[in-house]
Amino acid sequence: MTSEHSTPVIHVLDQSTVNKIAAGEVVERPASVVKELVENAIDAGARSIRIDLSASDGKITSIRIIDDGSGMSPQDALLAFVPHATSKIAGIKDLDTIRTLGFRGEALASIAAVSRVTLITKPQGSGAVTGTKIVIAGGTVKEHAGTGAPEGTSILVEDLFFNIPARKKFLKTINTELARIHTLMEGICFSHPEISFRLFYNSHEQMVTDRSTRPLDTIARLFGADTVKHIFPVDAAYPFMTITGYISKPSLSRKDTARMLVIINGRFISSLLINGAVRAGYGTLLAKDRSPVAFLSLQIDCGLVDVNVHPTKKLVRLSREKEIAEAIRKAVSAALLSHDLIPAAEAPVQKMVSLPTATDNQPAYTYPLAETVSSGVSESTHAGTIDSDQRLRQTELMTGIPVVPSKLPAIEVIGEFGGIYILGRTDTDELVIIDQHAAHERILYEQVLLRLKGEHHSQELIWPVILHSTPKETSVLQDLLPALTLEGFILEDFGRDTFIVRAIPVVLGRMENAGIIDEIISDLVNDASTGSVNNRERITRIIACRGAIKAGTVCTREQCQRIVNQLRLTRNPFTCPHGRPTIIRFSRTDLDTMFKRT
Ligand code: ADP
Ligand code: MG
């Protein structure tokens, strides 16, 4: 291909090309510019930071950050744009104890390499009359002069990526870019409640926080008072880490993790590991496709956190990450267990229907009265009562449960509704509505788990149950046999798509009814939720669901009371194993508000 004397193929790139390539790592998009400049302002000790974005023709045309921080001398202002020039570290050792957000000395150089930057700065408290103005475009200094300026720094970035058309092309729609900036700013505001931030877009105010010593104020400012109503504090200390912040009650959850904000040592980061650990702390309190809302600040031994693994430092590497994750899971779980998680009823204020008012000869709207007003609990059919009794008795006869104080107040049943809901009055004088099936499911679920720890969790059937399966079911069942045996089922493969059930888990012992066993096995075979939870968890949930009193089964008042009493004994009485609530309460004040008595 090449002869011996041809010119060399390899050559060293010129500095401007090197800078542009390096810039690609730090400055991916407009949000990265905002991030780097705001972080510089924070590092400069600013008390208030203003961000101005302008856009036209579907593109962000300028980004300006103004701070009242330390400012820079004329010499420093020029040095700041030199690659790897930083005032924050002197050597690699300093990284172990780094307290500033920046330290790589790359941001300003990178931004200036791919845009046109105008910097105006004046050092704080220097008494200098004039400040410094520097204009750099594509890495070349165009202007360096004195100028009148307030103390602090203002940086204007225009024509972003004017000299890298390829990068420009990859930018998403303006809304996507703005959304990224918004999310970023939420995290930054949350991590620095002591700074007041103001974000403007085409001169319209988008986000404002006030200086505060309480992170909760900032959370309220960013996400609204409603969010604050549904979160409560987490506090935990371990030898290598402390956790503070707020997590949501299960009543506030989301389909995505956008409201899981995590700060490690003052740095807003994103971490799947930590998000996963927080989610794990909720266990069955949330449905499996939901994520909680969480605002957490972790202080981790500096030695365990490596912030220098990602050019934009959005990711960090944690040593002992398993321990850290486990500690977070535990802290979240403990906080949830010690908290009163009964969702309060929301007054449907907006949905209030206004009734027509009475005129002289026309009576006002008359409310249709039900012909018979049911008083309290209706009696169920005899057969139904017996079935419910069997199901209930089984969950009542628990022995060896450590008695812990109940997380629910004492509840007196006052009625039931539709065979679905139990109505009760608490000793704290609140009205509660309990989902009968969900409550009993929770009771069974916890008992199955407890039983599994004991030795004799299997009980032989007097009349073995014969199951006929389809060929597909047969193969699934054959695979599940070991897991089922572990859970207390004894099934024999009889060949020709027939199985004989000889024993079932003790928890189902009083329901020796072929129907339930059939339902459980067919649920297991057809359950598509494989993967997300293990076999044991799946089997436990299915037993709980199928063993529990069905919705629509009308229970006697006495039976309702037994369900409630059993629910009070559970570790987590607030949700069923799938994360749906078991109980909702209405305080007198809630009701008064709904009836506009206040
Ligand atoms: P780094 O933040 O990693 O040190 P940068 O390129 O972001 O690198 O900034 C270089 C230097 O410029 C900083 O170390 C700091 O001394 C100075 N600087 C940048 N922005 C500001 C600002 N807003 N106020 C005061 N000094 C600043
Ligand atoms: Mg920086």
XYZ file of C-alpha atoms and ligand atoms in Angstrom:
626
model
C 0.000 0.000 0.000
C 2.685 2.549 1.026
C 6.287 2.639 -0.079
C 9.197 2.946 2.354
C 9.730 6.612 1.603
C 6.172 7.891 1.709
C 5.228 10.589 4.210
C 4.163 9.265 7.645
C 0.500 8.375 8.034
C 0.404 9.220 11.729
C 0.686 12.821 12.898
C 0.116 14.686 16.134
C -3.109 16.679 16.172
C -2.921 20.435 16.604
C -4.068 21.877 19.933
C -7.291 23.336 18.618
C -8.433 19.944 17.277
C -7.405 18.268 20.535
C -9.452 20.782 22.480
C -12.496 20.285 20.296
C -12.301 16.513 20.711
C -11.826 16.829 24.462
C -14.719 19.257 24.579
C -16.992 16.561 23.218
C -16.621 14.639 26.448
C -17.556 17.455 28.760
C -19.908 19.454 26.583
C -22.380 17.087 25.063
C -25.355 19.390 24.888
C -26.737 22.664 26.265
C -27.520 21.024 29.606
C -23.835 20.166 30.071
C -22.929 23.831 29.616
C -25.475 24.823 32.244
C -24.194 22.129 34.574
C -20.532 23.134 34.327
C -21.165 26.862 34.627
C -23.595 26.562 37.523
C -21.188 24.246 39.313
C -18.419 26.797 38.849
C -20.664 29.445 40.366
C -21.415 27.171 43.329
C -17.694 26.433 43.778
C -17.100 30.193 43.748
C -19.280 30.481 46.855
C -22.203 32.230 45.198
C -25.281 32.923 47.323
C -27.502 33.523 44.374
C -27.237 32.239 40.827
C -29.279 33.274 37.832
C -29.575 31.258 34.634
C -30.967 32.808 31.447
C -31.764 30.668 28.451
C -32.807 32.087 25.115
C -34.104 30.174 22.165
C -35.437 30.876 18.736
C -36.174 28.729 15.695
C -36.234 25.630 17.858
C -32.654 26.097 19.025
C -31.122 27.335 22.238
C -29.285 30.458 21.143
C -27.693 31.597 24.370
C -26.999 30.526 27.928
C -26.018 33.078 30.551
C -25.081 32.338 34.142
C -24.656 35.202 36.607
C -23.313 34.661 40.096
C -22.326 36.746 43.111
C -19.427 34.470 43.977
C -15.707 35.129 44.387
C -15.107 36.532 40.895
C -11.667 36.452 39.209
C -8.706 38.753 38.794
C -7.774 39.736 35.214
C -4.942 37.159 35.142
C -7.047 34.336 36.573
C -9.856 35.128 34.187
C -7.565 34.385 31.266
C -5.991 31.330 32.913
C -9.425 29.873 33.585
C -9.790 29.089 29.869
C -6.527 27.160 29.592
C -7.142 23.384 29.471
C -6.454 21.709 32.818
C -6.191 25.027 34.612
C -7.930 24.846 37.958
C -7.765 26.547 41.322
C -9.378 23.588 43.046
C -6.696 20.943 43.283
C -2.937 21.027 43.153
C -2.275 17.320 42.726
C -3.885 13.911 42.555
C -3.834 13.448 46.336
C -6.326 16.286 46.732
C -8.937 14.206 44.935
C -9.458 12.059 48.018
C -10.708 14.989 49.998
C -12.240 17.048 47.210
C -15.040 19.314 48.413
C -15.641 21.319 45.242
C -17.814 20.179 42.352
C -15.164 20.891 39.728
C -11.509 19.897 39.735
C -10.593 18.820 36.216
C -10.031 22.308 34.861
C -11.649 21.333 31.599
C -15.041 22.962 31.509
C -14.277 26.521 30.527
C -11.618 25.440 28.010
C -14.022 22.935 26.479
C -16.974 25.290 26.301
C -14.839 28.050 24.803
C -13.509 25.615 22.179
C -16.967 24.967 20.752
C -18.815 28.261 21.174
C -18.451 31.973 21.657
C -18.003 32.892 25.324
C -18.185 36.336 26.914
C -16.897 36.442 30.474
C -17.278 39.448 32.739
C -15.877 39.143 36.222
C -14.671 41.160 39.199
C -13.151 39.722 42.364
C -15.186 39.958 45.536
C -14.075 42.531 48.079
C -10.949 43.546 46.166
C -11.982 47.170 45.975
C -11.071 47.099 42.282
C -12.912 49.706 40.281
C -13.068 47.802 37.048
C -13.628 44.209 36.227
C -12.432 42.092 33.315
C -14.112 41.233 30.059
C -12.892 38.361 27.907
C -14.399 37.191 24.636
C -13.270 33.825 23.244
C -14.670 32.163 20.148
C -13.711 28.662 19.061
C -10.851 28.734 21.562
C -9.310 31.969 20.301
C -9.207 35.070 22.523
C -10.950 37.904 20.674
C -11.033 40.493 23.404
C -9.439 41.000 26.834
C -10.154 44.339 28.439
C -11.193 46.145 31.572
C -14.850 46.922 32.006
C -17.296 48.162 34.598
C -18.749 45.162 36.415
C -20.401 44.117 39.676
C -18.542 41.716 41.963
C -18.992 38.154 40.859
C -19.020 36.517 37.449
C -21.246 36.475 34.420
C -20.658 34.080 31.552
C -22.548 34.223 28.288
C -22.343 31.266 25.897
C -23.574 31.740 22.327
C -23.316 29.850 19.044
C -22.853 26.536 20.799
C -21.289 23.908 18.492
C -20.978 26.445 15.652
C -17.717 24.730 14.660
C -18.853 21.110 15.149
C -21.836 20.689 12.824
C -22.057 16.955 13.582
C -22.735 17.586 17.269
C -25.240 20.251 16.413
C -27.172 17.789 14.317
C -27.463 15.353 17.208
C -29.198 17.797 19.479
C -32.737 16.742 20.256
C -35.745 19.001 19.971
C -35.699 22.161 22.008
C -38.220 20.665 24.432
C -35.990 17.705 25.122
C -33.006 19.970 25.729
C -35.044 22.231 28.005
C -36.397 19.227 29.902
C -32.847 18.039 30.525
C -31.854 21.430 31.841
C -34.932 21.478 34.036
C -34.172 18.057 35.533
C -30.572 19.040 36.064
C -31.567 22.254 37.812
C -33.990 20.389 40.087
C -31.104 18.268 41.283
C -28.749 21.205 41.680
C -31.323 23.289 43.562
C -32.087 20.362 45.854
C -28.413 19.780 46.572
C -27.867 23.455 47.437
C -30.772 24.815 49.457
C -28.447 27.502 50.821
C -28.254 29.128 47.384
C -31.083 30.965 45.698
C -31.517 29.935 42.067
C -33.525 31.588 39.352
C -33.997 30.055 35.935
C -35.429 32.096 33.085
C -36.381 30.989 29.597
C -36.830 33.772 27.041
C -37.218 36.123 30.026
C -39.979 34.016 31.573
C -39.317 32.739 35.048
C -39.219 28.923 35.101
C -37.848 27.924 38.467
C -37.057 29.830 41.650
C -35.707 28.775 45.003
C -35.002 30.924 48.045
C -32.011 30.588 50.295
C -32.991 28.227 53.052
C -31.464 26.061 55.705
C -34.255 23.533 55.342
C -34.128 21.221 52.316
C -37.863 20.766 52.708
C -38.437 24.397 51.717
C -36.530 23.809 48.516
C -38.415 20.585 47.800
C -41.714 22.422 48.315
C -40.576 25.222 46.000
C -39.535 22.770 43.299
C -42.214 20.110 43.481
C -45.117 21.744 45.248
C -46.693 21.544 48.672
C -48.555 18.432 47.645
C -45.357 16.456 47.303
C -44.208 17.637 50.708
C -47.451 16.338 52.201
C -46.639 12.848 50.993
C -43.031 12.534 52.083
C -41.440 11.952 55.442
C -37.882 11.968 56.774
C -35.294 9.196 56.637
C -32.335 9.387 58.934
C -29.746 6.713 59.403
C -26.108 6.556 60.376
C -23.601 3.843 59.620
C -19.866 3.805 60.317
C -19.073 4.732 56.713
C -22.154 6.680 55.712
C -25.029 8.826 56.912
C -28.335 9.050 55.102
C -30.689 11.983 55.462
C -33.569 13.155 53.372
C -37.145 12.362 52.561
C -38.978 9.480 50.967
C -42.562 9.215 49.834
C -45.344 7.312 51.430
C -46.461 4.513 49.117
C -49.440 6.686 48.212
C -47.076 8.841 46.153
C -45.325 6.857 43.469
C -44.408 7.202 39.816
C -43.954 5.124 36.726
C -40.380 6.418 36.354
C -37.490 7.321 38.626
C -37.457 11.014 37.683
C -38.252 12.037 41.249
C -35.525 10.022 42.881
C -32.947 12.692 43.584
C -29.708 11.563 45.127
C -26.816 13.626 46.402
C -23.543 12.044 47.393
C -21.289 14.328 49.413
C -23.040 17.396 48.065
C -22.854 16.280 44.446
C -26.066 15.559 42.536
C -25.511 12.237 40.806
C -27.527 9.552 39.085
C -27.098 5.995 40.242
C -29.095 2.948 39.227
C -27.590 1.127 42.188
C -28.927 3.640 44.691
C -32.295 3.988 42.969
C -32.585 0.204 43.068
C -31.693 0.089 46.757
C -34.293 2.726 47.627
C -36.920 0.875 45.615
C -35.956 -2.397 47.322
C -36.601 -0.762 50.696
C -40.273 -0.453 49.727
C -40.597 -4.167 48.966
C -44.254 -4.991 48.536
C -45.363 -1.532 49.623
C -45.325 -0.512 45.972
C -46.633 -2.252 42.903
C -43.781 -3.754 40.953
C -43.896 -1.244 38.129
C -43.884 1.814 40.418
C -41.029 3.890 41.788
C -41.099 5.975 44.929
C -40.281 9.649 45.205
C -37.105 10.198 47.191
C -34.835 13.098 48.046
C -31.744 11.680 49.628
C -28.448 13.088 50.714
C -25.687 10.606 51.448
C -22.486 11.489 53.221
C -20.099 8.694 52.389
C -16.469 8.432 53.509
C -14.548 10.291 50.803
C -12.226 7.339 50.423
C -15.129 5.181 49.234
C -16.289 7.524 46.509
C -14.416 8.004 43.265
C -15.844 11.030 41.490
C -13.292 10.951 38.725
C -14.784 8.201 36.553
C -16.955 10.261 34.268
C -16.048 13.481 32.459
C -19.206 15.210 33.635
C -19.026 13.542 37.066
C -22.679 12.592 36.854
C -21.693 9.046 37.692
C -19.517 8.098 40.612
C -17.852 4.842 41.512
C -18.501 3.499 44.976
C -16.291 1.045 46.785
C -18.190 -1.408 48.974
C -21.240 -0.687 46.860
C -23.079 -3.805 48.077
C -22.837 -2.633 51.672
C -23.863 0.868 50.728
C -26.899 -0.405 48.797
C -27.897 -2.726 51.621
C -27.606 0.084 54.152
C -29.826 2.306 52.020
C -32.400 -0.446 51.570
C -32.478 -1.020 55.326
C -32.759 2.660 56.160
C -35.659 3.130 53.761
C -37.416 0.015 54.949
C -36.986 0.947 58.616
C -38.257 4.462 58.005
C -41.320 3.098 56.236
C -42.050 0.546 58.934
C -41.876 3.110 61.689
C -44.153 5.506 59.888
C -47.917 5.737 59.839
C -48.619 4.888 56.223
C -52.396 4.811 56.116
C -53.263 7.051 53.210
C -55.580 9.849 54.243
C -58.561 10.487 52.038
C -58.204 13.444 49.729
C -61.054 15.886 49.768
C -62.377 15.924 46.184
C -62.680 19.681 46.235
C -62.642 20.324 42.495
C -65.116 17.595 41.738
C -67.782 18.976 44.040
C -71.139 19.046 42.242
C -73.203 22.109 42.852
C -76.857 21.378 43.231
C -79.568 23.557 41.796
C -80.979 25.935 44.393
C -84.642 26.056 45.363
C -86.877 28.615 43.763
C -90.272 29.712 45.038
C -92.413 26.938 43.621
C -89.763 24.435 42.632
C -88.281 22.369 45.412
C -84.570 21.990 45.374
C -83.040 18.801 44.113
C -84.354 15.885 46.116
C -81.906 13.217 46.983
C -83.290 9.783 46.070
C -83.500 7.700 49.210
C -82.672 4.046 49.010
C -85.753 1.923 49.646
C -84.178 -0.088 52.354
C -81.354 1.336 54.296
C -79.030 -1.447 55.240
C -78.049 -1.277 58.844
C -74.538 -2.386 59.444
C -73.383 -5.724 58.200
C -75.614 -7.952 56.140
C -75.597 -11.652 56.706
C -73.994 -13.784 54.070
C -75.269 -17.119 52.873
C -74.643 -20.104 55.063
C -72.226 -21.820 52.680
C -70.369 -18.580 52.107
C -70.042 -17.989 55.825
C -68.516 -21.391 56.316
C -65.984 -20.906 53.531
C -64.987 -17.487 54.894
C -64.785 -18.998 58.352
C -62.380 -21.656 57.164
C -60.202 -19.111 55.443
C -60.240 -16.838 58.447
C -59.657 -19.463 61.044
C -56.577 -20.634 59.279
C -54.990 -17.227 59.450
C -56.071 -16.771 63.031
C -54.401 -19.819 64.466
C -50.943 -18.468 64.167
C -48.558 -19.352 66.885
C -45.078 -18.178 67.500
C -45.609 -14.739 65.983
C -43.539 -12.267 67.912
C -46.002 -9.783 69.303
C -45.061 -6.306 68.227
C -47.050 -3.137 68.804
C -49.537 -2.769 65.977
C -48.945 -0.076 63.393
C -52.693 0.414 63.124
C -54.870 1.951 65.802
C -57.560 -0.232 67.374
C -60.469 -0.458 64.948
C -64.088 -1.281 65.679
C -65.966 -2.560 62.635
C -69.166 -0.632 62.007
C -70.211 -2.101 58.708
C -69.277 -3.426 55.326
C -69.965 -2.337 51.797
C -70.585 -4.507 48.780
C -68.682 -7.481 50.116
C -65.561 -5.529 49.229
C -64.969 -2.887 51.878
C -65.022 -3.031 55.644
C -65.958 0.192 57.424
C -64.507 0.878 60.817
C -64.018 3.463 63.539
C -60.600 3.848 65.139
C -59.963 4.568 68.787
C -58.561 7.864 67.556
C -62.023 8.661 66.202
C -61.338 8.326 62.513
C -63.340 6.544 59.854
C -61.368 3.833 58.050
C -62.220 1.826 54.964
C -60.435 -1.474 54.553
C -60.208 -3.519 51.386
C -61.317 -6.920 52.636
C -59.503 -9.032 50.067
C -56.312 -6.949 50.077
C -56.209 -7.054 53.873
C -56.638 -10.795 54.063
C -54.089 -11.248 51.294
C -51.562 -9.292 53.348
C -52.328 -11.425 56.410
C -51.863 -14.674 54.503
C -48.763 -13.437 52.745
C -46.974 -12.649 55.981
C -48.047 -15.928 57.476
C -46.762 -17.905 54.536
C -43.436 -16.151 54.921
C -43.346 -16.880 58.645
C -44.363 -20.482 58.153
C -41.606 -20.967 55.654
C -39.142 -20.324 58.409
C -40.659 -23.087 60.526
C -40.085 -26.778 59.903
C -43.529 -28.237 59.498
C -44.981 -26.100 56.851
C -46.516 -28.910 54.852
C -49.726 -30.737 55.634
C -50.933 -33.964 54.053
C -54.325 -33.961 52.439
C -56.818 -36.579 53.566
C -58.145 -36.799 50.023
C -55.382 -36.214 47.514
C -56.389 -33.829 44.773
C -55.974 -34.856 41.167
C -54.962 -32.174 38.684
C -55.301 -32.492 34.946
C -53.030 -30.210 33.000
C -52.495 -29.291 29.396
C -49.204 -30.464 27.854
C -47.809 -26.940 28.169
C -48.820 -26.718 31.803
C -47.307 -30.113 32.445
C -43.866 -29.032 31.391
C -44.052 -25.818 33.428
C -45.246 -27.768 36.452
C -42.461 -30.289 36.100
C -39.970 -27.427 36.188
C -41.667 -25.899 39.213
C -41.852 -29.120 41.245
C -38.690 -28.506 43.302
C -39.763 -24.942 44.129
C -43.251 -26.119 45.044
C -41.845 -28.809 47.314
C -39.821 -26.178 49.121
C -42.989 -24.190 49.702
C -44.816 -27.169 51.188
C -46.654 -28.691 48.227
C -46.133 -32.368 47.558
C -47.052 -33.102 43.956
C -46.520 -36.358 42.144
C -46.203 -36.489 38.417
C -48.564 -39.280 37.416
C -47.794 -39.113 33.725
C -50.220 -38.323 30.918
C -50.699 -34.740 32.101
C -51.937 -35.756 35.512
C -50.569 -34.731 38.878
C -51.581 -35.865 42.319
C -51.398 -33.270 45.093
C -50.650 -35.110 48.325
C -49.803 -32.211 50.624
C -50.220 -28.448 50.660
C -48.698 -25.640 52.742
C -50.075 -25.620 56.280
C -51.322 -22.101 55.713
C -53.826 -23.491 53.225
C -54.519 -26.463 55.445
C -58.055 -25.656 56.376
C -59.057 -25.059 52.832
C -58.727 -28.580 51.548
C -60.708 -27.691 48.579
C -59.636 -28.869 45.232
C -60.781 -25.614 43.655
C -58.222 -23.444 45.438
C -55.368 -25.838 44.759
C -56.340 -25.910 41.129
C -56.418 -22.096 41.024
C -53.026 -21.766 42.676
C -51.360 -24.200 40.343
C -52.918 -22.678 37.262
C -51.897 -19.174 38.423
C -48.360 -20.397 38.835
C -48.274 -21.998 35.449
C -49.764 -18.988 33.735
C -48.114 -16.240 35.734
C -46.184 -14.104 33.315
C -44.347 -12.097 35.958
C -41.337 -14.367 35.926
C -38.030 -12.611 36.181
C -38.916 -9.664 38.355
C -39.480 -11.758 41.486
C -38.156 -15.178 42.371
C -40.207 -18.378 42.427
C -40.585 -18.330 46.187
C -41.983 -14.803 46.168
C -44.311 -15.658 43.278
C -45.633 -18.757 44.960
C -46.113 -16.902 48.241
C -48.051 -14.124 46.560
C -50.243 -16.531 44.666
C -51.022 -18.567 47.773
C -51.903 -15.342 49.575
C -54.100 -14.143 46.739
C -55.938 -17.398 46.202
C -56.213 -18.287 49.859
C -57.621 -14.918 50.828
C -61.290 -14.165 51.106
C -62.472 -13.046 47.714
C -63.735 -9.584 46.965
C -67.493 -9.742 46.793
C -67.788 -12.296 49.574
C -70.049 -10.688 52.111
C -68.676 -11.293 55.596
C -70.494 -11.068 58.883
C -69.581 -8.225 61.171
C -67.792 -10.661 63.409
C -65.762 -11.983 60.464
C -64.905 -8.448 59.398
C -63.693 -7.733 62.913
C -61.484 -10.805 62.761
C -59.918 -9.682 59.497
C -59.197 -6.281 61.007
C -57.726 -7.794 64.156
C -55.480 -10.037 62.094
C -54.429 -7.179 59.884
C -53.323 -5.265 62.961
C -50.896 -8.068 63.753
C -49.041 -7.858 60.444
C -45.685 -6.253 60.050
C -46.864 -4.135 57.178
C -50.609 -3.647 57.417
C -50.716 -0.845 54.864
C -50.563 -2.625 51.518
C -51.302 -5.979 49.965
C -48.370 -7.997 48.571
C -48.852 -6.311 45.197
C -48.530 -2.854 46.692
C -52.172 -1.795 46.642
C -53.405 -0.060 49.818
C -55.349 -2.132 52.358
C -56.698 0.773 54.377
C -57.672 4.403 53.862
C -58.675 6.781 56.607
C -60.855 9.849 56.889
C -60.371 12.086 59.875
C -63.213 14.166 61.166
C -61.530 17.176 59.637
C -61.267 15.442 56.243
C -64.977 14.705 56.313
C -65.860 18.186 57.538
C -63.856 19.646 54.666
C -65.591 17.414 52.136
C -68.971 18.434 53.479
C -67.849 22.045 53.605
C -68.611 22.219 57.305
C -65.506 24.252 57.996
P -12.697 23.439 37.342
O -14.055 23.887 37.789
O -12.637 21.982 37.160
O -11.594 23.970 38.190
P -13.244 25.058 35.049
O -12.722 25.036 33.675
O -14.695 24.837 35.222
O -12.448 24.004 35.879
O -12.845 26.404 35.711
C -11.485 26.780 35.788
C -11.231 27.739 36.930
O -11.853 28.986 36.661
C -11.810 27.289 38.245
O -10.932 26.437 38.938
C -12.031 28.606 38.971
O -10.854 29.023 39.622
C -12.291 29.591 37.850
N -13.742 29.875 37.691
C -14.556 29.326 36.776
N -15.816 29.817 36.887
C -15.788 30.693 37.925
C -16.788 31.545 38.546
N -18.063 31.550 38.147
N -16.388 32.330 39.571
C -15.106 32.317 39.998
N -14.138 31.550 39.451
C -14.455 30.749 38.425
Mg -15.756 23.690 36.716
